Amino acid sequence: MEWTDEGIVLGVRRHGESSAIVELLTRSHGRHLGLVRGGAGKRMRPLLQPGNSVSAVWRARLDEHLGYYLIEGTRLRAANLFASSHAVYGVTHLASLARLLPERDPHEDIYEMLDHTLDHFDDVGGAAAYLIRFELAMLAELGFGLDLEVCAATGATTELIYVSPKSGGAVSRSAGAPFHDRLLRLPAFLRQGEDGTTEWTAGDLRDGFALTGLFLLRHVLEPRGQTHSDARDGFINAVTRPRAKAAVS
């Protein structure tokens, strides 16, 4: 068995004295593990860092075997990513989200979105907005997508500023007004037709994470006996605190 594919490094663990088991999210073969000979050595260590994009050749005698990777770097982001605390937390959290996908099951749209998200981690607010959208995409990929385009109560497509915590459907300003204290807020950068919004307050980002966090916990994590990762909390703190301080000053 042999294939060649693009991949993004999710994690690495040492195996024996010099080898490593590498976990990739690949474009066409999904989340896939393989053994890299010499993967724990000085030459390969910088390449096998979470967040890096690679070209991988996987070989095994049988499809169900762990197999071996031959890996070459194509976009080595890790050095830049790990220079900022929000990116360290963010990459770790993105990897934990990708691990919710079944192993060896292709999810090309998620691969593309992860690749795009990692390319836009320089700006703190932008990184947060991309990560919230990635969480929304993961919910949809796992069968729990939210309907944020039409008001669940009236069918309206404008002034959608709330989300029902029960149905996951958007709610318009007028329909939600009597129940606003029981609804989740839908930040502007997630609203239909407002994709061009490039400004986010700390409140917008917290609203976005509250929205995705509720449904991830209820539908995906709790049924597996899991909760949100510490990395997610660390990322939220890292991207909202500086913006909150700036707003006060």
CSV table of C-alpha atoms in Angstrom, one decimal:
chain,number,residue,atom,x,y,z
A,1,MET,CA,0.0,0.0,0.0
A,2,GLU,CA,1.3,3.5,-0.9
A,3,TRP,CA,-0.1,7.0,-1.3
A,4,THR,CA,1.2,10.6,-1.5
A,5,ASP,CA,-0.8,13.5,0.0
A,6,GLU,CA,-0.6,17.0,1.5
A,7,GLY,CA,-0.9,17.1,5.2
A,8,ILE,CA,-0.8,19.4,8.3
A,9,VAL,CA,1.0,18.2,11.4
A,10,LEU,CA,-1.4,17.8,14.3
A,11,GLY,CA,0.9,16.1,16.8
A,12,VAL,CA,4.1,14.0,17.3
A,13,ARG,CA,5.1,11.4,20.0
A,14,ARG,CA,8.4,9.8,20.3
A,15,HIS,CA,8.7,6.1,19.5
A,16,GLY,CA,11.8,4.2,20.6
A,17,GLU,CA,15.2,5.9,20.6
A,18,SER,CA,15.0,7.9,17.4
A,19,SER,CA,11.7,7.5,15.6
A,20,ALA,CA,8.4,9.3,16.1
A,21,ILE,CA,4.7,8.6,15.4
A,22,VAL,CA,3.3,11.6,13.5
A,23,GLU,CA,-0.3,12.5,13.2
A,24,LEU,CA,-1.4,14.4,10.1
A,25,LEU,CA,-4.6,15.8,8.8
A,26,THR,CA,-4.3,15.0,5.1
A,27,ARG,CA,-6.3,16.4,2.2
A,28,SER,CA,-7.5,13.1,0.8
A,29,HIS,CA,-6.8,10.5,3.5
A,30,GLY,CA,-8.1,12.3,6.6
A,31,ARG,CA,-6.5,12.2,10.0
A,32,HIS,CA,-3.8,9.6,9.6
A,33,LEU,CA,-0.9,8.4,11.7
A,34,GLY,CA,2.4,6.9,10.5
A,35,LEU,CA,5.9,6.2,11.8
A,36,VAL,CA,8.8,8.4,10.8
A,37,ARG,CA,12.2,6.9,11.1
A,38,GLY,CA,14.6,9.4,12.6
A,39,GLY,CA,11.6,11.6,13.5
A,40,ALA,CA,12.9,12.4,17.0
A,41,GLY,CA,16.3,13.5,15.6
A,42,LYS,CA,17.6,17.1,15.2
A,43,ARG,CA,17.1,17.2,11.5
A,44,MET,CA,13.4,16.2,11.5
A,45,ARG,CA,12.3,17.8,14.7
A,46,PRO,CA,11.8,21.3,13.3
A,47,LEU,CA,9.8,19.9,10.4
A,48,LEU,CA,7.5,17.8,12.6
A,49,GLN,CA,6.0,20.6,14.6
A,50,PRO,CA,2.2,21.1,14.9
A,51,GLY,CA,0.9,23.6,12.3
A,52,ASN,CA,3.5,22.8,9.7
A,53,SER,CA,2.3,21.8,6.2
A,54,VAL,CA,4.1,18.9,4.6
A,55,SER,CA,4.1,16.5,1.7
A,56,ALA,CA,3.8,12.9,2.9
A,57,VAL,CA,4.3,9.5,1.3
A,58,TRP,CA,2.7,6.7,3.4
A,59,ARG,CA,3.7,3.1,2.9
A,60,ALA,CA,2.5,-0.1,4.6
A,61,ARG,CA,2.1,-3.8,3.8
A,62,LEU,CA,-1.6,-3.7,4.6
A,63,ASP,CA,-4.0,-0.8,4.8
A,64,GLU,CA,-4.8,-1.4,8.5
A,65,HIS,CA,-1.2,-1.2,9.5
A,66,LEU,CA,0.3,1.9,11.1
A,67,GLY,CA,2.7,2.3,8.2
A,68,TYR,CA,5.7,4.6,7.6
A,69,TYR,CA,5.8,8.2,6.5
A,70,LEU,CA,8.4,9.9,4.3
A,71,ILE,CA,7.9,13.6,4.9
A,72,GLU,CA,9.1,16.8,3.4
A,73,GLY,CA,8.2,20.3,4.6
A,74,THR,CA,6.2,22.6,2.3
A,75,ARG,CA,5.2,25.4,4.6
A,76,LEU,CA,7.0,25.6,8.0
A,77,ARG,CA,4.8,27.9,10.0
A,78,ALA,CA,5.7,26.6,13.5
A,79,ALA,CA,8.6,28.9,14.3
A,80,ASN,CA,6.4,32.0,13.7
A,81,LEU,CA,3.3,30.5,15.3
A,82,PHE,CA,5.1,29.6,18.5
A,83,ALA,CA,6.4,33.1,18.9
A,84,SER,CA,3.1,34.3,20.3
A,85,SER,CA,1.0,32.8,23.1
A,86,HIS,CA,-2.3,33.0,21.3
A,87,ALA,CA,-0.9,31.0,18.4
A,88,VAL,CA,0.5,28.3,20.7
A,89,TYR,CA,-2.9,27.8,22.4
A,90,GLY,CA,-4.7,28.1,19.0
A,91,VAL,CA,-2.6,25.5,17.2
A,92,THR,CA,-3.1,23.1,20.2
A,93,HIS,CA,-6.8,23.7,20.2
A,94,LEU,CA,-7.2,23.3,16.4
A,95,ALA,CA,-5.4,19.9,16.7
A,96,SER,CA,-7.8,18.8,19.4
A,97,LEU,CA,-10.7,19.8,17.2
A,98,ALA,CA,-9.3,17.9,14.2
A,99,ARG,CA,-9.0,14.8,16.4
A,100,LEU,CA,-12.8,14.8,16.7
A,101,LEU,CA,-12.9,13.5,13.1
A,102,PRO,CA,-12.8,9.8,12.5
A,103,GLU,CA,-9.4,8.5,11.7
A,104,ARG,CA,-8.7,7.9,8.0
A,105,ASP,CA,-11.9,9.5,6.9
A,106,PRO,CA,-11.4,12.3,4.4
A,107,HIS,CA,-12.7,15.8,5.1
A,108,GLU,CA,-11.2,17.9,2.4
A,109,ASP,CA,-13.2,21.1,3.2
A,110,ILE,CA,-12.0,20.9,6.9
A,111,TYR,CA,-8.4,20.4,5.6
A,112,GLU,CA,-8.7,23.5,3.4
A,113,MET,CA,-10.2,25.5,6.2
A,114,LEU,CA,-7.5,24.5,8.7
A,115,ASP,CA,-4.8,25.4,6.2
A,116,HIS,CA,-6.4,28.8,5.6
A,117,THR,CA,-6.9,29.4,9.4
A,118,LEU,CA,-3.2,28.7,10.2
A,119,ASP,CA,-2.2,31.1,7.4
A,120,HIS,CA,-4.0,33.9,9.2
A,121,PHE,CA,-2.8,33.6,12.7
A,122,ASP,CA,-0.6,36.6,12.8
A,123,ASP,CA,-3.4,39.1,13.7
A,124,VAL,CA,-4.8,38.3,17.1
A,125,GLY,CA,-8.4,39.3,16.3
A,126,GLY,CA,-8.4,37.7,12.9
A,127,ALA,CA,-7.0,34.5,14.4
A,128,ALA,CA,-9.9,34.4,16.9
A,129,ALA,CA,-12.5,35.0,14.2
A,130,TYR,CA,-11.0,32.3,11.9
A,131,LEU,CA,-11.0,29.9,14.8
A,132,ILE,CA,-14.6,30.6,15.7
A,133,ARG,CA,-15.6,29.9,12.1
A,134,PHE,CA,-13.5,26.7,12.2
A,135,GLU,CA,-15.5,25.5,15.2
A,136,LEU,CA,-18.7,26.3,13.3
A,137,ALA,CA,-17.4,24.3,10.4
A,138,MET,CA,-16.5,21.4,12.7
A,139,LEU,CA,-20.1,21.4,14.1
A,140,ALA,CA,-21.5,21.2,10.5
A,141,GLU,CA,-19.0,18.5,9.5
A,142,LEU,CA,-20.0,16.4,12.5
A,143,GLY,CA,-23.7,16.7,11.7
A,144,PHE,CA,-24.7,19.6,14.1
A,145,GLY,CA,-24.5,22.6,11.9
A,146,LEU,CA,-26.2,25.9,13.0
A,147,ASP,CA,-28.6,27.8,10.8
A,148,LEU,CA,-27.4,31.4,11.0
A,149,GLU,CA,-29.0,32.6,7.7
A,150,VAL,CA,-32.7,32.7,8.5
A,151,CYS,CA,-34.7,33.7,11.6
A,152,ALA,CA,-36.0,30.5,13.2
A,153,ALA,CA,-39.2,32.4,14.3
A,154,THR,CA,-40.2,34.5,11.3
A,155,GLY,CA,-38.1,33.4,8.3
A,156,ALA,CA,-36.5,36.9,8.1
A,157,THR,CA,-33.0,37.1,6.7
A,158,THR,CA,-32.1,40.6,8.0
A,159,GLU,CA,-31.1,41.9,11.5
A,160,LEU,CA,-30.2,38.4,12.7
A,161,ILE,CA,-28.5,39.3,16.0
A,162,TYR,CA,-29.4,36.3,18.3
A,163,VAL,CA,-29.2,32.5,18.2
A,164,SER,CA,-31.6,30.2,20.0
A,165,PRO,CA,-29.6,28.0,22.5
A,166,LYS,CA,-32.2,25.3,22.0
A,167,SER,CA,-32.4,25.0,18.2
A,168,GLY,CA,-29.2,26.6,17.1
A,169,GLY,CA,-31.2,28.8,14.7
A,170,ALA,CA,-30.7,32.6,14.2
A,171,VAL,CA,-33.3,34.9,15.6
A,172,SER,CA,-34.0,38.4,14.3
A,173,ARG,CA,-33.9,41.6,16.5
A,174,SER,CA,-37.7,42.0,16.6
A,175,ALA,CA,-38.5,38.4,17.2
A,176,GLY,CA,-35.8,38.0,19.9
A,177,ALA,CA,-36.4,41.3,21.8
A,178,PRO,CA,-38.9,39.8,24.3
A,179,PHE,CA,-36.5,36.9,25.1
A,180,HIS,CA,-33.1,38.7,24.6
A,181,ASP,CA,-31.8,37.6,28.0
A,182,ARG,CA,-32.3,34.0,27.2
A,183,LEU,CA,-30.7,34.1,23.7
A,184,LEU,CA,-27.1,33.9,22.6
A,185,ARG,CA,-25.7,36.9,20.8
A,186,LEU,CA,-24.7,36.5,17.1
A,187,PRO,CA,-21.7,38.7,16.5
A,188,ALA,CA,-21.5,40.8,13.3
A,189,PHE,CA,-18.7,38.9,11.7
A,190,LEU,CA,-20.8,35.7,11.7
A,191,ARG,CA,-23.9,37.3,10.2
A,192,GLN,CA,-25.1,36.5,6.7
A,193,GLY,CA,-23.9,39.3,4.3
A,194,GLU,CA,-21.5,40.8,6.8
A,195,ASP,CA,-18.4,38.6,5.9
A,196,GLY,CA,-16.5,41.8,5.2
A,197,THR,CA,-16.5,42.8,8.8
A,198,THR,CA,-12.9,43.1,9.9
A,199,GLU,CA,-13.3,44.7,13.3
A,200,TRP,CA,-14.0,42.7,16.4
A,201,THR,CA,-14.3,43.8,20.0
A,202,ALA,CA,-13.4,41.5,22.9
A,203,GLY,CA,-17.2,41.2,23.5
A,204,ASP,CA,-17.8,40.1,19.9
A,205,LEU,CA,-15.1,37.4,20.2
A,206,ARG,CA,-16.4,36.2,23.6
A,207,ASP,CA,-20.0,36.0,22.1
A,208,GLY,CA,-18.6,33.9,19.2
A,209,PHE,CA,-16.8,31.5,21.5
A,210,ALA,CA,-19.9,31.3,23.8
A,211,LEU,CA,-22.0,30.3,20.7
A,212,THR,CA,-19.7,27.6,19.3
A,213,GLY,CA,-18.7,26.4,22.8
A,214,LEU,CA,-22.2,25.7,23.9
A,215,PHE,CA,-23.1,23.5,20.9
A,216,LEU,CA,-19.7,21.8,20.8
A,217,LEU,CA,-20.0,20.9,24.4
A,218,ARG,CA,-23.6,19.7,24.2
A,219,HIS,CA,-23.5,17.8,20.9
A,220,VAL,CA,-19.9,16.6,20.5
A,221,LEU,CA,-17.8,16.7,23.6
A,222,GLU,CA,-20.1,15.7,26.5
A,223,PRO,CA,-21.5,12.6,24.6
A,224,ARG,CA,-17.8,11.5,24.4
A,225,GLY,CA,-17.1,12.2,28.0
A,226,GLN,CA,-15.0,15.2,27.2
A,227,THR,CA,-15.0,18.9,27.9
A,228,HIS,CA,-13.3,21.9,26.3
A,229,SER,CA,-9.5,21.8,26.2
A,230,ASP,CA,-7.4,24.0,28.5
A,231,ALA,CA,-5.9,25.3,25.2
A,232,ARG,CA,-9.2,26.7,24.1
A,233,ASP,CA,-9.6,28.7,27.4
A,234,GLY,CA,-6.0,29.9,27.1
A,235,PHE,CA,-6.6,31.0,23.5
A,236,ILE,CA,-9.8,32.9,24.5
A,237,ASN,CA,-8.0,34.7,27.3
A,238,ALA,CA,-5.0,35.5,25.1
A,239,VAL,CA,-7.1,37.1,22.3
A,240,THR,CA,-9.7,38.9,24.4
A,241,ARG,CA,-7.7,40.4,27.3
A,242,PRO,CA,-5.5,42.7,25.2
A,243,ARG,CA,-8.5,44.0,23.3
A,244,ALA,CA,-10.5,44.6,26.5
A,245,LYS,CA,-7.5,46.6,28.0
A,246,ALA,CA,-7.2,48.6,24.8
A,247,ALA,CA,-10.9,49.5,24.9
A,248,VAL,CA,-10.7,50.7,28.5
A,249,SER,CA,-7.6,52.8,27.8
